[in-house]
mmCIF file of N, CA and C in Angstrom:
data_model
loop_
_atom_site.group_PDB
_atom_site.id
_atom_site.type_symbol
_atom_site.label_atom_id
_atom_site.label_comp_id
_atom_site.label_asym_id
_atom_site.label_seq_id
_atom_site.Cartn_x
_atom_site.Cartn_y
_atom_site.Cartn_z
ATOM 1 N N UNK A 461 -12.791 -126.104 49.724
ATOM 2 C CA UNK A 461 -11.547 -125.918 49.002
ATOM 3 C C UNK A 461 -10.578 -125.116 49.852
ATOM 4 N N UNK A 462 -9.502 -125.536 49.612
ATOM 5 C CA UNK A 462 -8.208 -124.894 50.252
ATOM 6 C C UNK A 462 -7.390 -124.100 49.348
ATOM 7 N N UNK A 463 -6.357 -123.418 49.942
ATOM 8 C CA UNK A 463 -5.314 -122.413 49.168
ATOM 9 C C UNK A 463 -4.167 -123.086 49.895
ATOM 10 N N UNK A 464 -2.954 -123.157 49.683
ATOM 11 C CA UNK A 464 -1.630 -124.021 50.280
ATOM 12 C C UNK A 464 -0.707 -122.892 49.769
ATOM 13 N N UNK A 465 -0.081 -121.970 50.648
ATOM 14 C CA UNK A 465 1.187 -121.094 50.652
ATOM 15 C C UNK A 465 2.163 -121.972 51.304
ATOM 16 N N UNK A 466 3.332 -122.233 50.711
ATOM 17 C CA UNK A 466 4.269 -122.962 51.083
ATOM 18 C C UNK A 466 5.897 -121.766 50.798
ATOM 19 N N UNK A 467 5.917 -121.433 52.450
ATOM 20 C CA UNK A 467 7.541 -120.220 52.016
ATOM 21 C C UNK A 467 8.395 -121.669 52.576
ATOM 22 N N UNK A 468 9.869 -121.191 51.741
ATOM 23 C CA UNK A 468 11.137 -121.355 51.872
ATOM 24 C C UNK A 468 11.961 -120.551 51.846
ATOM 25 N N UNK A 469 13.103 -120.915 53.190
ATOM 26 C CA UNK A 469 13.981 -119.550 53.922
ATOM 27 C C UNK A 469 15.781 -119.910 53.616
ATOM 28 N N UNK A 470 16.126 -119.132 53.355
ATOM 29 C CA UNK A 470 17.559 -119.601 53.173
ATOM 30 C C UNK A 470 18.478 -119.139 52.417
ATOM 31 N N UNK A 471 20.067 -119.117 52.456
ATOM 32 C CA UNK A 471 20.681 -117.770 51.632
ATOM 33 C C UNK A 471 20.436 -118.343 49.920
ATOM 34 N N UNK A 472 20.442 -117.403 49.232
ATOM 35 C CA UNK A 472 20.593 -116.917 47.836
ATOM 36 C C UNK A 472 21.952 -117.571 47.187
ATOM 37 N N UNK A 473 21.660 -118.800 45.997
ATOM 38 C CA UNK A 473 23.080 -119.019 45.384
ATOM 39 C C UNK A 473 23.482 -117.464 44.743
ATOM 40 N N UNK A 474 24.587 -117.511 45.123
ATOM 41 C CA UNK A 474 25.540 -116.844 44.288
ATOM 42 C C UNK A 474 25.350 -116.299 43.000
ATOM 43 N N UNK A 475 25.473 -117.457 41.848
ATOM 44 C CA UNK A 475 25.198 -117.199 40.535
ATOM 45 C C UNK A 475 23.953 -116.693 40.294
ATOM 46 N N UNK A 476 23.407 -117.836 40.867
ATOM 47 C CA UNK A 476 21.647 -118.022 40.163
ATOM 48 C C UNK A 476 20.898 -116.955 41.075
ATOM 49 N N UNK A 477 20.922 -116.312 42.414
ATOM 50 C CA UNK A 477 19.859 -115.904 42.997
ATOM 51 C C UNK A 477 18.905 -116.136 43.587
ATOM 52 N N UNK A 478 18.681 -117.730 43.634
ATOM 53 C CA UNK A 478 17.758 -118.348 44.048
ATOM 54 C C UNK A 478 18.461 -119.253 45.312
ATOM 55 N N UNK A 479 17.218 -119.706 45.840
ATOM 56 C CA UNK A 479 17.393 -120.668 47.255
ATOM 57 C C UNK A 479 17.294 -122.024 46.806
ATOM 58 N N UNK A 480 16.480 -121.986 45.751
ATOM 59 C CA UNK A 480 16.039 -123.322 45.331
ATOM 60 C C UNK A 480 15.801 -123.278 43.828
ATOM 61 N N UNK A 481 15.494 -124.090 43.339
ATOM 62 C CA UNK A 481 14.477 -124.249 41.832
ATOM 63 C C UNK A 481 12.904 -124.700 41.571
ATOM 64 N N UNK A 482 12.547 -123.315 41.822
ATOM 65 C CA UNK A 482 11.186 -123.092 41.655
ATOM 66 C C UNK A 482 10.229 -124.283 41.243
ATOM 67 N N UNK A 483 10.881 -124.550 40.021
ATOM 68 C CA UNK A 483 10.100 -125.979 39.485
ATOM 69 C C UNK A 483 10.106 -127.530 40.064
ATOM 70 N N UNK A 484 11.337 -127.524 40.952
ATOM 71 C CA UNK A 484 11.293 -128.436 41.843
ATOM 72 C C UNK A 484 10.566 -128.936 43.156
ATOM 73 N N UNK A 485 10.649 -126.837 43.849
ATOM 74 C CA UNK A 485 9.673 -126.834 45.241
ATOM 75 C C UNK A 485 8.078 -127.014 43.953
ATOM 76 N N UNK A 486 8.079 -126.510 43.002
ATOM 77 C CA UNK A 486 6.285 -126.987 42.841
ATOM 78 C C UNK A 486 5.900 -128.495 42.237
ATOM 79 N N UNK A 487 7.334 -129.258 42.139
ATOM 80 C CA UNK A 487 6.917 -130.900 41.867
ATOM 81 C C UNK A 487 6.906 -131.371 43.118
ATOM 82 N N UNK A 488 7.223 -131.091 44.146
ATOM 83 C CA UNK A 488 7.275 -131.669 45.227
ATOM 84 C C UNK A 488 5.949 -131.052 45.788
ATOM 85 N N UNK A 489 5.659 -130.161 45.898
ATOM 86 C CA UNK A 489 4.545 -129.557 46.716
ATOM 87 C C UNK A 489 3.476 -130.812 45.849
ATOM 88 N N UNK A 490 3.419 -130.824 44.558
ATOM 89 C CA UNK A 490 2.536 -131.390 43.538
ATOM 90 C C UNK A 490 2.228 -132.920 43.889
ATOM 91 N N UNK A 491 4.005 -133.333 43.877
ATOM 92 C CA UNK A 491 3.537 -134.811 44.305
ATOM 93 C C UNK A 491 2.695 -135.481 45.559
ATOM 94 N N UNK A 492 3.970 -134.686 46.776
ATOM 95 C CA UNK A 492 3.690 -135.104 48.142
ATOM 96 C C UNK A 492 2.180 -134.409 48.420
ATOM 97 N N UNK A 493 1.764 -133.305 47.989
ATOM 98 C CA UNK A 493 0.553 -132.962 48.726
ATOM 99 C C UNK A 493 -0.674 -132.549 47.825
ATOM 100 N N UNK A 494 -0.976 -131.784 46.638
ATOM 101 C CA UNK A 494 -1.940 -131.410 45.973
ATOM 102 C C UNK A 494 -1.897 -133.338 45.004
ATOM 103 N N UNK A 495 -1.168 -134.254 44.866
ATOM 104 C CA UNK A 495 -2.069 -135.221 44.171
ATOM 105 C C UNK A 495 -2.796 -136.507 45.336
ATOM 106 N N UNK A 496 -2.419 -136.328 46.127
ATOM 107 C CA UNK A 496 -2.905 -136.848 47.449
ATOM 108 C C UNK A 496 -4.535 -135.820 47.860
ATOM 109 N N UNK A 497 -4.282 -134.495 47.989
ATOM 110 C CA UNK A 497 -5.525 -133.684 48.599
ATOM 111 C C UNK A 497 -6.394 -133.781 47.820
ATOM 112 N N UNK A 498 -5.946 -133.277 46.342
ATOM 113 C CA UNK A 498 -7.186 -133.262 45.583
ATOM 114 C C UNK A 498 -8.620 -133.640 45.319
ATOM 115 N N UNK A 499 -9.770 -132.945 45.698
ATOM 116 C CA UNK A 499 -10.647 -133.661 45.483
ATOM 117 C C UNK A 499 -11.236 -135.142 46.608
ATOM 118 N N UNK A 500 -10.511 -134.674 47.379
ATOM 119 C CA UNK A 500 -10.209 -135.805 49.039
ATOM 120 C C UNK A 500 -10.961 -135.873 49.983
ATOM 121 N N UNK A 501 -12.156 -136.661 50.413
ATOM 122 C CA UNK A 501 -12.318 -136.854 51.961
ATOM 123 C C UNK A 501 -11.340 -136.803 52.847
ATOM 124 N N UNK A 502 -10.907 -135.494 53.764
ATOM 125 C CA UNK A 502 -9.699 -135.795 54.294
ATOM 126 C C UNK A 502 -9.301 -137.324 55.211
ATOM 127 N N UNK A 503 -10.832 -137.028 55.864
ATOM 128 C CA UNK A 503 -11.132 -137.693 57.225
ATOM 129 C C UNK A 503 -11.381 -139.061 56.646
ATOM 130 N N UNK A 504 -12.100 -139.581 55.075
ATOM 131 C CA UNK A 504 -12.181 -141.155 54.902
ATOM 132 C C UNK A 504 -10.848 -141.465 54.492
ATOM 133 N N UNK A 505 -10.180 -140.547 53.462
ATOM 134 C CA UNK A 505 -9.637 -140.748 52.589
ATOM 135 C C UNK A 505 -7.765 -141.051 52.637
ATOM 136 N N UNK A 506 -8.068 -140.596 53.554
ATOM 137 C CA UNK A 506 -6.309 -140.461 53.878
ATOM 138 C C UNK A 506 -5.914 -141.062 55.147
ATOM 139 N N UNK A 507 -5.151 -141.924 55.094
ATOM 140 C CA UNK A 507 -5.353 -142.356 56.629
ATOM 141 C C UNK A 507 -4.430 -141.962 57.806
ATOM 142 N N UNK A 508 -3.280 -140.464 57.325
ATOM 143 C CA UNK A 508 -3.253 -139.869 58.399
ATOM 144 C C UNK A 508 -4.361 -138.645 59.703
ATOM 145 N N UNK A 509 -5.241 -138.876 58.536
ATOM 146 C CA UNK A 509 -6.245 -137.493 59.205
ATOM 147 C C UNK A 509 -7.383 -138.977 60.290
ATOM 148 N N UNK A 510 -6.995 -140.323 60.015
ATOM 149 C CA UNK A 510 -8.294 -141.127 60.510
ATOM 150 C C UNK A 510 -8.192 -140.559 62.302
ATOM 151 N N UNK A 511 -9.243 -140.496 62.736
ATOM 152 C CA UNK A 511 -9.567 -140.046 64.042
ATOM 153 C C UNK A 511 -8.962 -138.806 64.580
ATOM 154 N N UNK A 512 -8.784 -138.216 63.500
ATOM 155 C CA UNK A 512 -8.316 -136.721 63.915
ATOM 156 C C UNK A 512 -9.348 -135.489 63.523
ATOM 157 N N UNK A 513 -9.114 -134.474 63.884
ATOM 158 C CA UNK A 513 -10.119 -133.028 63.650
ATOM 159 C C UNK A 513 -9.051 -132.764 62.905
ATOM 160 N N UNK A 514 -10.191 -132.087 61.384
ATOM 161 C CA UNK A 514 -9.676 -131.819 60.479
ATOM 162 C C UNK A 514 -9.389 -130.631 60.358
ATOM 163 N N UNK A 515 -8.990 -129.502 61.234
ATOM 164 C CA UNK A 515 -9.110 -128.080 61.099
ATOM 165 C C UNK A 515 -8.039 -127.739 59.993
ATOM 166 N N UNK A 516 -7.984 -126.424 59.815
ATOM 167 C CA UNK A 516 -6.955 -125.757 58.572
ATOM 168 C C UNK A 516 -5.656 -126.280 59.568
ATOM 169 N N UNK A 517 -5.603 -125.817 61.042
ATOM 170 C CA UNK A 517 -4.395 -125.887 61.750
ATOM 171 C C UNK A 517 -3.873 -127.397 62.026
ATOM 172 N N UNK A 518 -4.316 -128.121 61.861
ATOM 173 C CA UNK A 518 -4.279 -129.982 61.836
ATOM 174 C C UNK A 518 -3.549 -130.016 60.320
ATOM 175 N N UNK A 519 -4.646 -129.776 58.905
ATOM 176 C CA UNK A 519 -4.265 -129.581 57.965
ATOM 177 C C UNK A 519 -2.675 -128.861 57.763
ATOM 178 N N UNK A 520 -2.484 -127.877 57.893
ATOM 179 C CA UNK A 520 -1.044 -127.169 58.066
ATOM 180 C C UNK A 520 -0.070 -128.154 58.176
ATOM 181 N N UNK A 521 -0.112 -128.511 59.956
ATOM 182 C CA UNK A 521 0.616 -129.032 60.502
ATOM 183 C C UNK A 521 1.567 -130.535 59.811
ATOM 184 N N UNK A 522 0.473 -131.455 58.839
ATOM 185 C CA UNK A 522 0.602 -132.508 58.667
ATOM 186 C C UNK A 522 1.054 -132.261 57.247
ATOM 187 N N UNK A 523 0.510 -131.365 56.669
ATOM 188 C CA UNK A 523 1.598 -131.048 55.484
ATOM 189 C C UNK A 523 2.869 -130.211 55.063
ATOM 190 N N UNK A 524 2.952 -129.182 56.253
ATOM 191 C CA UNK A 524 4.292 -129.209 57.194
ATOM 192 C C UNK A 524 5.458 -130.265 57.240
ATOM 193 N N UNK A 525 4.637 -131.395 57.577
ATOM 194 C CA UNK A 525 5.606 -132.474 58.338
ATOM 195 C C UNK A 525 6.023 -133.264 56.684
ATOM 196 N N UNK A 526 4.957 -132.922 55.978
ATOM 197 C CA UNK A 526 5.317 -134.388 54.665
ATOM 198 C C UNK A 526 5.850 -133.519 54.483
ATOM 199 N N UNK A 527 5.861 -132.522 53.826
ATOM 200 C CA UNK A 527 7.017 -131.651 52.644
ATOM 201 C C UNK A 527 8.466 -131.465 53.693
ATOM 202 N N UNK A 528 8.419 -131.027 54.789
ATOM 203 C CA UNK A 528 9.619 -131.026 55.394
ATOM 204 C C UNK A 528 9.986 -132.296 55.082
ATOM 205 N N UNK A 529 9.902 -133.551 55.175
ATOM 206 C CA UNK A 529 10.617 -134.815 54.625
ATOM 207 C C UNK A 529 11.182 -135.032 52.950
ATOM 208 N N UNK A 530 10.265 -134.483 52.545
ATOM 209 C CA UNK A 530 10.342 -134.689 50.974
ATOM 210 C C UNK A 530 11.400 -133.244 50.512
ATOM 211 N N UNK A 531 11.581 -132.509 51.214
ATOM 212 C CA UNK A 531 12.526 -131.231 50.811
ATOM 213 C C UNK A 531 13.526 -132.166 51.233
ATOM 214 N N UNK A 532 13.594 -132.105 52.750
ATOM 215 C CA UNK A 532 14.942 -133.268 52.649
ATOM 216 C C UNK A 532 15.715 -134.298 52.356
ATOM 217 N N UNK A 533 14.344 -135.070 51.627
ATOM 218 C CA UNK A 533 15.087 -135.808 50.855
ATOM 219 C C UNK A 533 15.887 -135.581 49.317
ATOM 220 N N UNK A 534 14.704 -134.336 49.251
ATOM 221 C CA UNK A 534 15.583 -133.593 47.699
ATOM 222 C C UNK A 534 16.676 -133.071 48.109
ATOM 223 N N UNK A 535 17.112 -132.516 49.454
ATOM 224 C CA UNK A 535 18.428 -131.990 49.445
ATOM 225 C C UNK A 535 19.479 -132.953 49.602
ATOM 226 N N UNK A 536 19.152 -133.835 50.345
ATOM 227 C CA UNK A 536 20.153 -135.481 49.980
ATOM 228 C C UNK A 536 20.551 -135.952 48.785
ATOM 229 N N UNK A 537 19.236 -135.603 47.729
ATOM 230 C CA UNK A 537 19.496 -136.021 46.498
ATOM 231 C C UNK A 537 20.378 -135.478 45.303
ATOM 232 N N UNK A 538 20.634 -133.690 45.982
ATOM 233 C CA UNK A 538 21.161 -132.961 45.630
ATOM 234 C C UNK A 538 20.478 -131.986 44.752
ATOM 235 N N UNK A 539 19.375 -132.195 44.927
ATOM 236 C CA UNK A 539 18.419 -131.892 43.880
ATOM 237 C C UNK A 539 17.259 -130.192 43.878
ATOM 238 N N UNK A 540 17.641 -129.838 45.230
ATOM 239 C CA UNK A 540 16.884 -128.528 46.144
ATOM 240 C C UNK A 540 17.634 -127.465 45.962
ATOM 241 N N UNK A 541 18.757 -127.297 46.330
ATOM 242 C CA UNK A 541 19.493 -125.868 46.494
ATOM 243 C C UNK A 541 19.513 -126.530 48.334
ATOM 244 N N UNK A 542 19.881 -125.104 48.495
ATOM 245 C CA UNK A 542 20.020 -124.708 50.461
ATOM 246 C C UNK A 542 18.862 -124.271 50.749
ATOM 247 N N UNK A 543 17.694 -124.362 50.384
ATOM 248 C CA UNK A 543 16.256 -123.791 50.598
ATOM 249 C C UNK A 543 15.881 -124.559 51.909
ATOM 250 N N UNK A 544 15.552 -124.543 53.124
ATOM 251 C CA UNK A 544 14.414 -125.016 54.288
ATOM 252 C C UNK A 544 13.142 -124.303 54.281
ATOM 253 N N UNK A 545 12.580 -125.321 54.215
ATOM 254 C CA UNK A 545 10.935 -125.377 54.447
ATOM 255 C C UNK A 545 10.561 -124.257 55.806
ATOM 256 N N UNK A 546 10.147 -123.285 55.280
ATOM 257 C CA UNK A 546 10.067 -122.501 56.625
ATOM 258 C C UNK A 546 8.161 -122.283 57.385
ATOM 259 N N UNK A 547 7.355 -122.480 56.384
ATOM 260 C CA UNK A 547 6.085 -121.974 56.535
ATOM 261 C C UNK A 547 5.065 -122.645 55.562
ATOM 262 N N UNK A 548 4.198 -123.243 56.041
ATOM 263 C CA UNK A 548 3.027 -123.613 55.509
ATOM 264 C C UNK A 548 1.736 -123.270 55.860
ATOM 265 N N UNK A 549 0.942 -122.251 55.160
ATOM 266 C CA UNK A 549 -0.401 -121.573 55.184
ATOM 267 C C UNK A 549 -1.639 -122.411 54.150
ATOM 268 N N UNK A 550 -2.548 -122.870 55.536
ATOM 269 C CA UNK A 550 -3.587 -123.319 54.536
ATOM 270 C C UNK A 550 -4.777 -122.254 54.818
ATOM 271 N N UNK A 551 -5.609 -122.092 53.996
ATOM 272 C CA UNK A 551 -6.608 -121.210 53.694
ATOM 273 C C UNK A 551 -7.553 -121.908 53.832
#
C-alpha cells in the first residue's frame, strides 16, 4: 500500500483565499489516479508501468506526469483556479 501527497503552488484568489478548489484537486487526484491504482498490479495491470521498475520514484514520476495533464486540462476548462501541480510524494 501507498500514501499519495499531492502539493499545489500558486498565488491565493483574492476573495476566496484559495489557489484552487479543494474538492476539485481531490476529484481529479480520485479520477486520474486512486481509481486506476486501487487495489492494482502495477506491473500487469496498467500498461504504463509494462517493462518498467516499479519503485515509489517511477511511481511518483508517472503520476506526476498524469495529474500535471489533468490539472491542465481543468485550468483550460476553467475549472482549477491558478493552482500548478508542484509536488507529488508517494510513500
Amino acid at each position: 500500500n501507498y500514501t499519495l501527497e499531492v502539493t499545489v503552488a500558486g498565488s491565493p484568489d483574492p476573495v476566496s483565499g484559495m489557489m484552487c478548489a479543494l474538492d476539485r484537486l481531490d476529484e481529479i487526484v480520485g479520477t486520474t489516479i486512486l481509481k486506476r491504482y486501487d487495489h492494482r498490479n502495477l506491473n500487469l495491470d496498467l500498461p504504463e508501468y509494462e517493462g518498467r521498475n516499479t519503485t515509489s520514484e517511477v511511481v511518483a514520476l508517472q503520476i506526476f506526469d498524469d495529474l500535471k495533464a489533468a490539472v491542465l486540462h481543468a485550468k483550460d476548462e476553467g475549472s482549477f483556479g491558478n493552482a500548478e501541480l508542484y509536488r507529488v510524494r508517494v510513500h
